Coordinates of C-alpha atoms and ligand atoms in Angstrom, one line a residue:
M1355 CA -118.9 35.7 89.4
L1356 CA -119.9 32.3 90.7
G1357 CA -120.3 29.9 87.8
C1358 CA -118.9 32.2 85.1
D1359 CA -115.7 30.4 84.6
Q1360 CA -117.3 27.1 84.5
H1361 CA -119.8 28.3 82.0
T1362 CA -117.4 30.0 79.6
A1363 CA -114.1 28.3 79.8
V1364 CA -114.8 25.8 77.1
L1365 CA -116.4 28.3 74.6
D1366 CA -114.2 28.1 71.5
H1367 CA -115.5 28.4 68.0
D1368 CA -116.8 24.9 67.7
A1369 CA -118.6 25.0 71.0
I1370 CA -120.3 28.2 70.0
V1371 CA -121.4 26.7 66.7
G1372 CA -122.9 23.8 68.8
L1373 CA -124.8 26.3 70.9
L1374 CA -126.2 27.9 67.8
T1375 CA -127.3 24.7 66.1
T1376 CA -127.4 21.4 68.0
V1377 CA -127.9 22.2 71.7
P1378 CA -131.6 22.1 72.5
A1379 CA -132.9 25.7 72.4
G1380 CA -134.6 25.5 75.8
D1381 CA -131.4 24.2 77.5
L1382 CA -129.3 26.9 76.0
Y1383 CA -131.9 29.6 77.1
R1384 CA -132.1 28.2 80.7
R1385 CA -128.3 28.2 80.9
A1386 CA -128.0 31.7 79.7
D1387 CA -130.9 32.7 82.1
G1388 CA -128.9 31.2 84.9
V1389 CA -125.7 33.0 84.0
R1390 CA -127.6 36.3 83.7
H1391 CA -129.1 35.8 87.1
D1392 CA -125.7 34.9 88.7
S1393 CA -123.6 37.7 87.0
V1394 CA -126.0 40.7 86.5
G1395 CA -129.0 39.9 88.7
D1396 CA -132.7 40.2 88.2
A1397 CA -132.9 43.9 87.5
V1398 CA -133.9 45.0 83.9
H1399 CA -132.4 48.3 83.0
L1400 CA -134.6 50.6 80.8
R1401 CA -133.1 53.0 78.3
G1402 CA -135.3 55.6 76.7
L1403 CA -134.5 55.5 72.9
I1404 CA -135.0 58.8 70.9
E1405 CA -134.8 58.4 67.1
F1406 CA -134.0 62.0 66.2
S1407 CA -133.3 62.0 62.5
N1408 CA -134.0 59.5 59.7
Y1409 CA -131.6 61.1 57.3
C1410 CA -128.8 58.8 56.4
R1411 CA -125.7 59.2 54.1
N1412 CA -125.3 55.4 53.8
D1413 CA -127.1 52.9 51.6
C1414 CA -127.1 49.7 53.5
M1415 CA -128.9 47.1 51.5
Y1416 CA -131.2 46.0 54.4
C1417 CA -132.0 49.3 56.0
G1418 CA -135.3 51.1 55.4
I1419 CA -133.9 54.6 55.8
R1420 CA -131.1 53.9 53.3
R1421 CA -130.2 57.0 51.4
S1422 CA -131.7 55.7 48.0
N1423 CA -135.1 54.9 49.5
A1424 CA -137.1 57.7 48.0
H1425 CA -140.3 56.6 49.7
V1426 CA -139.2 57.7 53.2
K1427 CA -140.5 61.0 54.5
R1428 CA -137.4 62.4 56.0
Y1429 CA -137.4 64.2 59.4
R1430 CA -134.9 65.7 61.7
M1431 CA -135.9 66.9 65.1
T1432 CA -134.7 70.4 66.2
R1433 CA -132.5 70.6 69.1
E1434 CA -135.3 72.0 71.2
E1435 CA -137.6 69.1 70.3
L1436 CA -134.8 66.6 71.0
V1437 CA -134.0 68.1 74.4
E1438 CA -137.7 68.3 75.3
T1439 CA -138.2 64.7 74.3
A1440 CA -135.3 63.7 76.5
R1441 CA -136.8 65.8 79.4
R1442 CA -140.1 64.0 79.1
A1443 CA -138.4 60.6 79.1
V1444 CA -136.4 61.6 82.2
D1445 CA -139.6 62.8 83.9
I1446 CA -141.3 59.4 83.4
G1447 CA -138.3 57.7 85.0
F1448 CA -135.8 56.9 82.4
Q1449 CA -132.1 57.2 83.7
T1450 CA -130.4 56.5 80.5
I1451 CA -131.2 58.3 77.2
V1452 CA -130.2 56.8 73.9
L1453 CA -129.9 59.2 70.9
Q1454 CA -130.1 57.3 67.7
S1455 CA -130.2 58.6 64.1
G1456 CA -129.1 57.7 60.6
E1457 CA -125.6 59.0 59.7
D1458 CA -126.9 62.6 59.5
M1459 CA -124.0 65.1 59.2
H1460 CA -126.4 68.0 59.6
F1461 CA -125.7 67.3 63.4
D1462 CA -122.2 68.4 63.3
Q1463 CA -119.7 68.3 66.1
A1464 CA -120.7 71.5 67.8
G1465 CA -124.4 70.8 67.3
M1466 CA -124.3 67.4 69.0
C1467 CA -122.1 68.7 71.8
R1468 CA -124.8 71.3 72.7
I1469 CA -127.4 68.5 72.7
I1470 CA -125.2 66.2 74.8
E1471 CA -124.5 69.0 77.3
A1472 CA -128.1 69.9 77.6
I1473 CA -129.2 66.2 78.3
K1474 CA -126.3 65.5 80.7
R1475 CA -127.6 68.4 82.8
M1476 CA -130.6 66.1 83.5
D1477 CA -128.2 63.9 85.5
V1478 CA -128.8 60.7 83.4
A1479 CA -126.5 58.4 81.4
L1480 CA -126.3 59.3 77.7
T1481 CA -125.7 56.8 74.9
L1482 CA -125.0 57.8 71.3
S1483 CA -126.0 55.7 68.3
I1484 CA -125.3 57.9 65.4
G1485 CA -122.8 55.8 63.3
E1486 CA -119.4 56.4 62.1
R1487 CA -117.7 59.7 62.9
D1488 CA -114.0 60.7 63.0
Y1489 CA -111.8 60.6 66.0
A1490 CA -112.2 64.3 66.8
D1491 CA -116.0 64.0 66.9
Y1492 CA -116.0 61.0 69.2
K1493 CA -113.6 62.8 71.4
A1494 CA -115.6 65.9 71.6
F1495 CA -118.8 64.0 72.2
R1496 CA -117.1 62.2 75.1
E1497 CA -115.8 65.4 76.5
A1498 CA -119.3 66.9 76.3
G1499 CA -120.4 64.1 78.6
A1500 CA -121.6 61.1 76.5
D1501 CA -121.1 58.0 78.4
R1502 CA -121.8 55.2 76.0
Y1503 CA -121.8 54.5 72.3
L1504 CA -123.6 51.9 70.2
L1505 CA -122.2 50.9 66.8
R1506 CA -123.1 47.4 65.6
I1507 CA -120.4 45.7 63.5
E1508 CA -123.3 43.8 62.0
T1509 CA -121.0 40.9 60.9
T1510 CA -117.3 40.1 61.0
D1511 CA -117.6 38.4 57.5
T1512 CA -115.9 41.3 55.7
D1513 CA -117.1 40.1 52.2
L1514 CA -120.7 39.9 53.5
Y1515 CA -120.3 43.3 55.1
H1516 CA -119.0 44.9 51.9
R1517 CA -121.8 43.3 49.8
L1518 CA -124.5 44.6 52.1
N1519 CA -123.0 48.0 53.1
P1520 CA -121.9 49.4 49.7
G1521 CA -119.4 52.2 49.9
M1522 CA -118.5 51.4 53.5
S1523 CA -115.3 49.8 55.0
W1524 CA -115.4 47.0 57.5
Q1525 CA -111.9 48.0 58.6
R1526 CA -113.1 51.6 59.1
R1527 CA -116.0 50.4 61.3
H1528 CA -113.7 48.2 63.3
E1529 CA -111.4 51.1 63.9
C1530 CA -114.4 53.3 65.0
L1531 CA -115.1 50.7 67.7
L1532 CA -111.5 50.8 68.9
M1533 CA -111.6 54.6 69.0
I1534 CA -114.8 54.6 71.0
K1535 CA -113.3 52.1 73.4
E1536 CA -110.1 54.0 73.7
L1537 CA -111.9 57.2 74.5
G1538 CA -113.5 55.6 77.6
Y1539 CA -117.0 55.1 76.4
E1540 CA -118.9 52.1 77.4
L1541 CA -118.9 50.3 74.1
G1542 CA -122.0 48.7 72.7
S1543 CA -121.9 46.7 69.5
G1544 CA -123.9 43.8 68.0
I1545 CA -125.0 42.1 64.9
M1546 CA -128.1 41.4 62.7
V1547 CA -128.8 37.7 62.6
G1548 CA -130.0 36.2 59.4
Q1549 CA -128.6 38.5 56.9
P1550 CA -128.7 36.9 53.4
G1551 CA -125.5 35.0 53.0
Q1552 CA -124.5 35.0 56.7
T1553 CA -123.1 31.7 58.0
I1554 CA -123.2 30.2 61.5
D1555 CA -119.5 30.0 61.4
S1556 CA -119.3 33.8 60.8
I1557 CA -121.7 34.4 63.7
A1558 CA -119.4 32.3 66.0
D1559 CA -116.6 34.6 64.9
D1560 CA -118.6 37.6 65.6
L1561 CA -119.1 36.5 69.2
L1562 CA -115.4 35.8 69.6
Y1563 CA -114.6 39.2 68.0
F1564 CA -116.8 40.9 70.7
R1565 CA -115.0 39.1 73.5
G1566 CA -111.7 40.0 71.9
I1567 CA -112.3 43.8 71.7
G1568 CA -114.1 43.7 75.1
I1569 CA -117.5 45.2 74.4
D1570 CA -119.7 46.3 77.3
M1571 CA -123.1 45.8 75.6
A1572 CA -124.3 43.6 72.7
G1573 CA -127.5 44.3 70.7
I1574 CA -128.6 41.3 68.7
G1575 CA -131.6 41.3 66.5
P1576 CA -133.0 39.4 63.6
F1577 CA -132.8 40.7 60.1
I1578 CA -136.2 41.7 58.8
P1579 CA -136.6 42.5 55.1
H1580 CA -137.9 45.9 54.2
P1581 CA -140.1 46.1 51.1
D1582 CA -138.4 49.3 49.8
T1583 CA -134.9 47.8 49.9
P1584 CA -133.0 45.6 47.5
L1585 CA -133.3 42.8 50.1
A1586 CA -137.1 42.9 50.0
G1587 CA -137.5 39.4 48.6
E1588 CA -135.1 37.8 51.1
A1589 CA -136.1 35.5 54.0
S1590 CA -136.4 37.1 57.4
G1591 CA -134.0 36.0 60.2
T1592 CA -135.6 33.7 62.7
L1593 CA -136.4 34.6 66.3
E1594 CA -134.9 31.3 67.3
L1595 CA -131.5 32.0 65.8
A1596 CA -131.5 35.5 67.2
L1597 CA -132.2 34.2 70.7
R1598 CA -129.6 31.5 70.4
V1599 CA -127.0 34.1 69.4
M1600 CA -128.0 36.3 72.2
A1601 CA -127.9 33.4 74.8
A1602 CA -124.5 32.3 73.5
M1603 CA -123.2 35.8 73.9
R1604 CA -124.4 35.8 77.6
L1605 CA -122.4 32.6 78.1
L1606 CA -119.4 34.1 76.5
M1607 CA -119.4 37.4 78.3
P1608 CA -121.5 36.8 81.5
D1609 CA -121.6 40.3 82.9
I1610 CA -122.2 42.6 79.8
N1611 CA -125.5 44.4 79.1
I1612 CA -127.6 42.7 76.6
P1613 CA -130.9 44.2 75.4
A1614 CA -134.1 42.3 74.5
T1615 CA -134.4 44.0 71.1
T1616 CA -137.4 45.5 69.4
A1617 CA -136.8 43.5 66.3
M1618 CA -137.3 40.3 68.3
E1619 CA -140.7 41.5 69.4
T1620 CA -141.6 42.4 65.8
L1621 CA -141.3 38.6 65.0
H1622 CA -143.2 37.5 68.0
P1623 CA -145.6 39.2 70.4
Q1624 CA -143.6 37.9 73.4
G1625 CA -140.2 38.3 71.8
R1626 CA -138.7 40.7 74.4
I1627 CA -140.0 38.6 77.3
M1628 CA -138.5 35.5 75.7
A1629 CA -135.2 37.4 75.4
L1630 CA -135.2 38.5 79.0
Q1631 CA -135.6 34.8 80.0
A1632 CA -132.8 33.7 77.7
G1633 CA -129.9 36.1 78.8
A1634 CA -131.1 39.7 78.3
N1635 CA -131.1 42.2 81.0
V1636 CA -132.0 45.6 79.2
V1637 CA -134.9 46.9 77.3
M1638 CA -134.8 50.0 75.2
P1639 CA -138.4 51.4 74.9
N1640 CA -138.9 54.0 72.2
V1641 CA -139.6 57.5 73.7
T1642 CA -139.7 59.2 70.3
E1643 CA -143.0 61.2 70.1
G1644 CA -145.7 61.5 67.5
E1645 CA -145.3 60.8 63.7
Y1646 CA -141.5 60.4 64.0
R1647 CA -142.1 57.0 65.6
R1648 CA -143.4 55.4 62.4
L1649 CA -141.0 57.4 60.1
Y1650 CA -138.0 55.8 61.7
E1651 CA -138.7 52.6 59.9
L1652 CA -135.5 50.5 59.6
Y1653 CA -137.7 47.5 59.0
P1654 CA -141.4 46.9 58.6
G1655 CA -143.8 45.9 61.5
K1656 CA -141.9 47.8 64.1
I1657 CA -143.8 47.6 67.4
C1658 CA -145.4 50.4 69.4
V1659 CA -145.4 52.9 66.4
N1660 CA -148.9 54.1 67.6
D1661 CA -148.2 54.2 71.2
T1662 CA -146.8 57.0 73.5
P1663 CA -143.7 56.9 75.7
V1664 CA -145.8 56.8 78.8
H1665 CA -147.8 53.9 77.5
C1666 CA -144.7 51.9 76.6
R1667 CA -143.0 52.6 79.9
S1668 CA -145.9 51.2 81.9
C1669 CA -146.5 48.3 79.4
I1670 CA -142.9 47.1 79.6
G1671 CA -142.8 47.7 83.3
L1672 CA -145.7 45.4 83.8
K1673 CA -144.3 42.7 81.6
I1674 CA -141.0 42.8 83.4
K1675 CA -142.7 42.4 86.8
S1676 CA -145.0 39.6 85.4
I1677 CA -141.8 37.4 85.0
G1678 CA -140.6 38.1 88.5
R1679 CA -138.0 40.7 87.5
T1680 CA -137.4 44.2 88.8
I1681 CA -136.8 47.5 87.1
G1682 CA -133.1 48.6 87.4
Q1683 CA -132.4 51.6 89.6
G1684 CA -129.6 53.9 88.7
W1685 CA -127.7 54.1 85.4
G1686 CA -127.3 50.4 85.0
G1687 CA -123.8 50.6 83.3
H1688 CA -121.6 47.7 82.7
V1689 CA -120.0 46.5 86.0
T1690 CA -117.3 44.2 84.8
H1691 CA -115.7 41.3 86.5
R1692 CA -113.6 40.6 83.3
N1693 CA -112.8 37.1 84.2
Y1694 CA -113.3 35.9 80.7
Ligands
5AD840 N1 -133.9 44.3 60.0 C1 -133.4 44.3 61.2 N2 -132.5 45.2 61.8 C2 -132.2 46.2 61.1 N3 -131.3 47.2 61.3 C3 -131.2 47.9 60.2 N4 -132.0 47.5 59.2 C4 -132.6 46.4 59.7 C5 -133.5 45.4 59.2 N5 -134.0 45.5 58.0 C6 -130.5 47.3 62.5 C7 -129.0 47.3 62.2 C8 -128.6 48.7 62.8 C9 -129.7 48.9 63.8 C10 -129.8 50.3 64.2 O1 -130.8 48.4 63.2 O2 -128.3 46.2 62.8 O3 -127.3 48.6 63.4
FES841 FE1 -128.4 54.2 57.5 FE2 -127.4 51.9 57.0 S1 -128.8 53.0 55.8 S2 -126.9 53.1 58.6

């Protein structure tokens, strides 16, 4: 809306690099906060995140639940547990449920569809974040009622991608994003900032890639080394760069949904609030229950592992109100103006 064109018209690759490096961070955050205010308003939409299985067929070098990490105690919720967890999240006010897992093919097409149908009967928006599947699966999940899909591209540097995601194909992942979009899902993607070997230039390319394919949501979080992975000894990403990337994303695509990510808060106790004041308009509190919360350890130091869904819901609600923002009502989907 107002101001968007003026803020985004000049954002080519070099301008984005400037935002990520030389522009004073405070100025960038304020600008992104202004664009966020003008284009999506002051409401912060909450999504209840259920981490329902930590089995994964992949072996990403950075990920704590990678297949070859033998230290992980694996779990998989039953359908009943999962639907009950969703029910409780809906009862405490969540109007979007996000189902996330490793790439666990135990949940086959028919099994996922039953779960999707059960949750959609609760009259909420449903987001899937279960990785790469084939077209028939994506289509069936969509027809069963899934509204949105999250699949981070992680990086558009294909060499880096292939180094850090052995056995996977960047092209294949890109095609998954296109299929998801074509099927009419709201498409969420994103990157991990500070991956070993990632360059600022490649991050600028990532942001332009997202604008090119027309994502509806961008999840951007810092890389945090996990001790049981091959990247254990690498440096962590920084909160500042993650916030800069997120803020630049807001300038580039003013009306999309952008979460203040959990990994940001792992690096700083106010990380999510800082993000909400630098372009973010979504928070995805964990509504997984009991022991599962700590077993879904993609990276160490994950916040809230000893808390309950009710506690997290009220904690984040208070934080949001303390910075003068409101809790979003309704499903909070992407309402696009697409003037970029
Ligand atoms: N540090 C930060 N984020 C991570 N993810 C996976 N492993 C890590 C890590 N070590 C992110 C990936 C993935 C999302 C679900 O979690 O970007 O897409
Ligand atoms: Fe599971 Fe990477 S190890 S998606």
